[in-house]
Short mmCIF file of C-alpha atoms in Angstrom, two decimals:
data_model
loop_
_atom_site.label_atom_id
_atom_site.label_comp_id
_atom_site.label_asym_id
_atom_site.label_seq_id
_atom_site.Cartn_x
_atom_site.Cartn_y
_atom_site.Cartn_z
CA UNK A 1 62.12 166.18 90.34
CA UNK A 2 63.14 162.36 90.02
CA UNK A 3 60.55 160.44 89.18
CA UNK A 4 59.36 158.02 91.74
CA UNK A 5 57.44 155.27 89.04
CA UNK A 6 58.72 152.18 88.14
CA UNK A 7 62.82 151.93 89.33
CA UNK A 8 65.09 151.31 86.32
CA UNK A 9 66.23 147.84 84.91
CA UNK A 10 69.98 149.03 85.43
CA UNK A 11 70.48 150.98 88.44
CA UNK A 12 74.52 149.81 88.54
CA UNK A 13 77.18 151.22 88.27
CA UNK A 14 81.09 150.77 88.78
CA UNK A 15 82.03 148.17 91.74
CA UNK A 16 84.31 149.23 93.76
CA UNK A 17 85.51 145.15 93.95
CA UNK A 18 85.82 144.04 90.57
CA UNK A 19 86.62 140.87 91.97
CA UNK A 20 83.11 139.82 93.60
CA UNK A 21 82.45 136.58 94.16
CA UNK A 22 79.24 136.22 95.91
CA UNK A 23 76.42 133.83 95.07
CA UNK A 24 73.24 135.27 93.37
CA UNK A 25 71.55 138.24 94.98
CA UNK A 26 68.99 137.24 97.70
CA UNK A 27 67.07 140.47 96.84
CA UNK A 28 67.55 143.00 93.96
CA UNK A 29 67.83 146.73 94.03
CA UNK A 30 64.85 147.05 92.07
CA UNK A 31 62.78 144.90 95.25
CA UNK A 32 64.30 147.27 97.69
CA UNK A 33 63.47 150.51 95.79
CA UNK A 34 60.06 149.03 95.76
CA UNK A 35 59.76 148.05 99.23
CA UNK A 36 61.05 150.99 100.46
CA UNK A 37 58.05 152.86 98.57
CA UNK A 38 55.33 150.39 100.64
CA UNK A 39 57.53 150.97 103.45
CA UNK A 40 57.60 154.78 103.44
CA UNK A 41 53.36 154.00 103.84
CA UNK A 42 54.01 152.40 106.59
CA UNK A 43 56.04 154.27 108.78
CA UNK A 44 55.08 158.60 107.53
CA UNK A 45 52.61 159.31 110.25
CA UNK A 46 55.61 158.15 112.83
CA UNK A 47 58.21 159.79 111.62
CA UNK A 48 59.57 163.08 110.60
CA UNK A 49 60.67 164.12 106.79
CA UNK A 50 63.88 165.86 107.66
CA UNK A 51 65.11 168.44 106.14
CA UNK A 52 68.04 168.63 103.02
CA UNK A 53 70.21 171.66 104.54
CA UNK A 54 72.56 173.47 102.11
CA UNK A 55 75.54 174.42 103.90
CA UNK A 56 76.58 177.68 105.10
CA UNK A 57 80.47 176.97 104.80
CA UNK A 58 81.85 173.32 104.21
CA UNK A 59 82.37 172.69 100.24
CA UNK A 60 82.29 176.50 99.63
CA UNK A 61 86.42 176.44 98.97
CA UNK A 62 85.97 173.80 96.67
CA UNK A 63 83.02 175.11 94.56
CA UNK A 64 81.34 172.06 95.13
CA UNK A 65 77.46 172.38 96.45
CA UNK A 66 76.93 170.82 99.41
CA UNK A 67 73.83 169.48 101.23
CA UNK A 68 73.23 168.22 104.54
CA UNK A 69 70.33 164.94 104.87
CA UNK A 70 69.97 165.77 108.69
CA UNK A 71 68.48 162.26 110.28
CA UNK A 72 70.21 163.68 113.54
CA UNK A 73 66.82 166.12 113.76
CA UNK A 74 65.25 162.51 113.35
CA UNK A 75 62.43 162.24 116.24
CA UNK A 76 64.27 159.64 118.20
CA UNK A 77 67.89 160.80 116.95
CA UNK A 78 68.82 159.67 113.99
CA UNK A 79 67.88 157.34 111.01
CA UNK A 80 67.52 154.34 112.27
CA UNK A 81 63.59 154.61 113.56
CA UNK A 82 62.97 154.35 109.81
CA UNK A 83 64.20 150.74 109.85
CA UNK A 84 63.01 149.24 112.66
CA UNK A 85 59.22 151.02 111.96
CA UNK A 86 59.37 149.07 108.58
CA UNK A 87 60.25 145.78 110.56
CA UNK A 88 58.32 145.77 113.47
CA UNK A 89 54.95 146.86 111.50
CA UNK A 90 55.46 143.76 109.16
CA UNK A 91 53.90 140.86 109.36
CA UNK A 92 56.91 138.76 109.89
CA UNK A 93 56.90 140.44 113.40
CA UNK A 94 55.45 138.10 115.50
CA UNK A 95 55.46 137.16 118.97
CA UNK A 96 58.32 138.05 121.66
CA UNK A 97 61.07 139.91 119.51
CA UNK A 98 64.73 140.73 120.68
CA UNK A 99 66.83 142.45 118.54
CA UNK A 100 70.89 143.73 119.21
CA UNK A 101 72.07 147.71 118.93
CA UNK A 102 74.98 149.93 119.78
CA UNK A 103 72.34 152.50 121.16
CA UNK A 104 70.16 153.79 118.16
CA UNK A 105 68.46 151.08 116.50
CA UNK A 106 67.51 150.23 120.10
CA UNK A 107 66.18 153.36 120.31
CA UNK A 108 64.03 152.94 117.10
CA UNK A 109 63.25 149.88 117.41
CA UNK A 110 61.77 150.72 121.08
CA UNK A 111 59.86 152.96 119.92
CA UNK A 112 58.34 151.61 117.39
CA UNK A 113 57.42 148.43 120.02
CA UNK A 114 55.72 150.63 121.93
CA UNK A 115 53.42 152.71 119.39
CA UNK A 116 52.90 149.30 117.65
CA UNK A 117 52.68 147.97 120.71
CA UNK A 118 55.57 144.77 120.44
CA UNK A 119 57.15 143.05 123.15
CA UNK A 120 60.63 143.19 122.69
CA UNK A 121 63.92 143.00 124.52
CA UNK A 122 67.77 145.54 123.05
CA UNK A 123 70.67 143.80 124.31
CA UNK A 124 73.19 146.25 123.89
CA UNK A 125 77.12 146.23 123.96
CA UNK A 126 78.45 146.98 127.77
CA UNK A 127 80.35 149.69 126.37
CA UNK A 128 77.15 151.65 125.29
CA UNK A 129 76.48 155.48 125.39
CA UNK A 130 74.75 156.30 128.83
CA UNK A 131 72.27 158.23 127.22
CA UNK A 132 71.16 155.94 124.21
CA UNK A 133 70.53 153.33 126.82
CA UNK A 134 68.45 155.30 129.61
CA UNK A 135 66.53 156.77 126.22
CA UNK A 136 65.94 152.88 125.60
CA UNK A 137 64.74 151.89 128.84
CA UNK A 138 62.30 155.13 129.37
CA UNK A 139 60.04 153.16 126.31
CA UNK A 140 59.77 150.24 129.02
CA UNK A 141 61.77 147.18 127.09
CA UNK A 142 64.16 144.29 128.33
CA UNK A 143 67.60 144.81 128.04
CA UNK A 144 70.35 143.16 127.97
CA UNK A 145 73.85 144.42 128.80
CA UNK A 146 76.47 141.72 126.94
CA UNK A 147 80.15 142.15 125.65
CA UNK A 148 82.24 145.09 124.69
CA UNK A 149 80.92 145.84 121.00
CA UNK A 150 78.17 145.60 119.04
CA UNK A 151 78.91 142.42 117.09
CA UNK A 152 79.29 140.18 120.42
CA UNK A 153 75.64 141.71 121.65
CA UNK A 154 74.63 140.77 117.98
CA UNK A 155 75.85 136.85 118.47
CA UNK A 156 73.96 136.98 122.06
CA UNK A 157 70.56 137.75 120.84
CA UNK A 158 70.77 135.74 118.11
CA UNK A 159 71.71 132.94 120.78
CA UNK A 160 68.70 133.84 122.80
CA UNK A 161 66.46 133.93 119.84
CA UNK A 162 67.89 130.23 118.25
CA UNK A 163 65.88 128.89 121.72
CA UNK A 164 62.40 129.89 120.62
CA UNK A 165 61.35 131.95 122.91
CA UNK A 166 62.25 135.51 120.76
CA UNK A 167 62.18 135.81 116.38
CA UNK A 168 65.59 137.92 115.85
CA UNK A 169 65.13 141.55 114.30
CA UNK A 170 68.41 142.36 112.48
CA UNK A 171 69.36 145.75 113.26
CA UNK A 172 70.95 145.85 109.40
CA UNK A 173 70.36 142.13 107.63
CA UNK A 174 66.70 142.41 106.99
CA UNK A 175 64.78 143.57 104.24
CA UNK A 176 62.45 145.62 105.54
CA UNK A 177 64.93 146.89 107.46
CA UNK A 178 66.94 147.90 104.53
CA UNK A 179 63.90 149.06 103.25
CA UNK A 180 63.05 151.31 105.22
CA UNK A 181 66.18 152.88 105.73
CA UNK A 182 65.97 153.53 102.23
CA UNK A 183 63.10 155.83 102.49
CA UNK A 184 65.54 158.33 102.86
CA UNK A 185 66.52 158.54 99.47
CA UNK A 186 62.92 158.10 98.38
CA UNK A 187 63.07 161.84 100.15
CA UNK A 188 66.11 163.37 98.72
CA UNK A 189 64.52 162.50 95.12
CA UNK A 190 61.77 164.68 96.18
CA UNK A 191 63.64 167.59 97.65
CA UNK A 192 66.56 167.75 95.40
CA UNK A 193 66.30 168.28 91.07
CA UNK A 194 69.55 166.11 90.59
CA UNK A 195 72.11 164.56 93.02
CA UNK A 196 75.77 164.10 91.58
CA UNK A 197 77.02 162.28 94.87
CA UNK A 198 76.32 160.62 98.48
CA UNK A 199 78.45 160.12 101.05
CA UNK A 200 76.75 157.33 103.20
CA UNK A 201 78.36 155.94 106.58
CA UNK A 202 79.37 152.45 106.69
CA UNK A 203 78.00 150.23 109.51
CA UNK A 204 76.65 146.77 108.94
CA UNK A 205 75.05 148.24 105.60
CA UNK A 206 71.21 148.53 106.05
CA UNK A 207 71.54 152.38 105.57
CA UNK A 208 73.81 152.23 102.52
CA UNK A 209 72.09 149.40 101.05
CA UNK A 210 68.77 151.01 101.51
CA UNK A 211 69.72 154.34 100.18
CA UNK A 212 71.80 153.03 97.59
CA UNK A 213 69.41 150.71 95.96
CA UNK A 214 66.61 153.28 96.21
CA UNK A 215 69.32 156.13 94.54
CA UNK A 216 70.47 153.74 91.74
CA UNK A 217 67.22 152.56 90.88
CA UNK A 218 65.48 155.86 90.28
CA UNK A 219 68.67 157.73 89.57
CA UNK A 220 71.16 155.61 88.28
CA UNK A 221 73.64 158.12 87.36
CA UNK A 222 74.26 159.15 91.71
CA UNK A 223 77.27 158.12 92.73
CA UNK A 224 77.30 156.27 96.30
CA UNK A 225 80.38 157.03 98.37
CA UNK A 226 80.99 154.65 101.35
CA UNK A 227 82.65 155.82 104.32
CA UNK A 228 84.63 153.82 107.08
CA UNK A 229 86.07 154.06 110.17
CA UNK A 230 89.52 152.71 110.07
CA UNK A 231 89.02 151.61 113.73
CA UNK A 232 85.66 149.12 112.37
CA UNK A 233 86.06 148.27 109.46
CA UNK A 234 83.74 145.02 108.50
CA UNK A 235 82.12 145.53 105.58
CA UNK A 236 84.71 147.74 103.90
CA UNK A 237 87.12 145.04 104.48
CA UNK A 238 84.97 142.39 103.32
CA UNK A 239 83.86 144.00 99.92
CA UNK A 240 87.45 144.47 99.01
CA UNK A 241 87.78 140.16 99.79
CA UNK A 242 84.33 139.60 98.06
CA UNK A 243 83.34 137.69 101.18
CA UNK A 244 82.26 138.30 104.53
CA UNK A 245 85.62 138.95 106.68
CA UNK A 246 85.97 139.16 110.52
CA UNK A 247 88.19 142.53 111.65
CA UNK A 248 89.69 143.90 114.78
CA UNK A 249 87.47 146.31 116.13
CA UNK A 250 88.53 149.06 118.36
CA UNK A 251 87.23 151.95 120.09
CA UNK A 252 85.60 154.69 117.52
CA UNK A 253 84.13 158.41 117.69
CA UNK A 254 81.74 156.52 115.02
CA UNK A 255 80.66 154.45 117.66
CA UNK A 256 77.47 153.48 115.98
CA UNK A 257 78.47 151.97 113.02
CA UNK A 258 81.05 149.96 114.93
CA UNK A 259 80.79 145.89 114.99
CA UNK A 260 80.94 143.41 112.62
CA UNK A 261 78.53 141.79 109.96
CA UNK A 262 76.53 138.14 109.73
CA UNK A 263 78.08 135.66 107.45
CA UNK A 264 75.02 135.95 104.90
CA UNK A 265 74.37 139.25 105.77
CA UNK A 266 72.18 140.45 102.24
CA UNK A 267 73.86 144.05 102.52
CA UNK A 268 77.07 142.99 101.36
CA UNK A 269 75.88 141.88 98.34
CA UNK A 270 73.38 145.06 97.98
CA UNK A 271 76.16 147.27 99.21
CA UNK A 272 78.72 145.72 96.57
CA UNK A 273 76.47 146.82 94.03
CA UNK A 274 75.61 150.35 94.66
CA UNK A 275 79.04 151.52 96.25
CA UNK A 276 81.38 153.58 93.54
CA UNK A 277 83.98 154.53 95.79
CA UNK A 278 84.65 153.11 99.43
CA UNK A 279 86.53 156.11 101.67
CA UNK A 280 88.21 155.12 104.56
CA UNK A 281 88.84 157.64 107.43
CA UNK A 282 90.97 157.95 111.04
CA UNK A 283 89.83 158.80 114.35
CA UNK A 284 91.49 162.42 113.41
CA UNK A 285 89.92 162.92 110.78
CA UNK A 286 86.08 161.88 112.22
CA UNK A 287 87.29 164.31 115.20
CA UNK A 288 87.78 167.34 112.55
CA UNK A 289 84.40 166.83 111.09
CA UNK A 290 82.15 166.67 114.64
CA UNK A 291 84.13 170.17 115.30
CA UNK A 292 83.59 171.84 112.08
CA UNK A 293 79.90 170.87 111.50
CA UNK A 294 79.73 172.48 115.00
CA UNK A 295 81.84 175.60 114.03
CA UNK A 296 81.01 176.16 110.78
CA UNK A 297 77.13 174.98 110.53
CA UNK A 298 76.14 174.88 113.51
CA UNK A 299 74.88 171.47 114.24
CA UNK A 300 76.49 168.88 116.47
CA UNK A 301 76.51 165.41 115.31
CA UNK A 302 77.57 162.08 116.58
CA UNK A 303 81.28 160.54 115.12
CA UNK A 304 78.93 158.14 112.80
CA UNK A 305 77.40 160.98 110.80
CA UNK A 306 80.64 163.35 110.93
CA UNK A 307 82.48 159.97 109.47
CA UNK A 308 80.75 160.52 106.38
CA UNK A 309 81.72 164.20 105.43
CA UNK A 310 85.61 163.00 106.41
CA UNK A 311 84.90 161.01 103.75
CA UNK A 312 83.76 163.72 101.25
CA UNK A 313 86.87 165.92 102.42
CA UNK A 314 88.86 163.58 101.30
CA UNK A 315 87.48 163.46 97.96
CA UNK A 316 86.22 167.13 97.69
CA UNK A 317 88.17 168.74 95.55
CA UNK A 318 87.86 166.62 93.22
CA UNK A 319 83.76 167.66 92.84
CA UNK A 320 84.03 171.19 91.76
CA UNK A 321 80.84 172.01 90.44
CA UNK A 322 78.63 168.95 91.49
CA UNK A 323 75.97 168.88 93.92
CA UNK A 324 77.05 166.63 97.23
CA UNK A 325 74.55 164.92 99.59
CA UNK A 326 76.75 164.04 103.16
CA UNK A 327 73.97 161.63 105.18
CA UNK A 328 74.07 162.69 109.29
CA UNK A 329 73.00 159.75 110.26
CA UNK A 330 72.62 160.44 113.80
CA UNK A 331 72.65 163.45 116.91
CA UNK A 332 72.21 161.15 119.50
CA UNK A 333 75.14 162.12 121.77
CA UNK A 334 75.68 161.81 125.63
CA UNK A 335 75.69 164.52 128.19
CA UNK A 336 79.70 165.06 128.44
CA UNK A 337 80.35 165.10 124.70
CA UNK A 338 80.58 168.61 123.93
CA UNK A 339 82.44 169.69 126.39
CA UNK A 340 84.87 166.56 126.08
CA UNK A 341 84.52 166.30 121.74
CA UNK A 342 83.14 168.89 120.30
CA UNK A 343 84.63 171.57 122.67
CA UNK A 344 88.51 169.76 123.30
#
């Protein structure tokens, strides 16, 4: 097993963006990794240690060993509960809180607010999946619907917080949230002797930054693949530009990773430091692997989780004999998702 002692002093690997021009990173990979260990102690009694499941069929044709880190089986149906619990259990989460979400972070934060007795308001886009909306409301938090996509909901939550009535909790641009997501990396290192590659869907970058920081700190040879949806690729485009850029956002099956990123997000320099390769996938590719996971692996996931597998498929022939982890980030689907998407 990989040692979980002191993080490596040289965790970085080749960057996808050699012209990166950001100023000094606001927090180091080693600090995120150390914070992840602390976060795990705070949240471990409230979450599941999710399984690392060997693929039945996927990867066999390429002679590649594939395992699924099944956060779709997490207590709230996605990894987001980890970051939410990490943040809401930290000293900085005081007073009435407000956050924004496409759905899964809202579920995780609402769960955390209930178990930690916090006052929380969740701002969601008007396009939120109905099942996710109902789940969030079931925890008794206040809900506001605003905007056609998650980035607009985030800006509205930030504006409300600027009045001084709330403390804003970012779904990704927060060191404690990122550290919480990093606990997935700690689990993987305990579950697997060696990991050559990991494929992680890219949204705001909290999951990528957290898991990537842990793996690059304790297993620096592991290659990190960030996978972006073509229809909403703010982080991928920003990595290529070397700074935050605005992109158009179109409807995507990977709605859980859709939306823009903050101008000052700490996830951009962190992602730049940990990501070895960025892969972009279109809607047809995402749909193909939603169906492949159901048909070949008996696993129902969101499009955002299938996105990571679609990215793996694009480079699978180059990974012969290697061990690759596909991070299935969520499985919260609407009532008609199976007949309309999986079985269409």
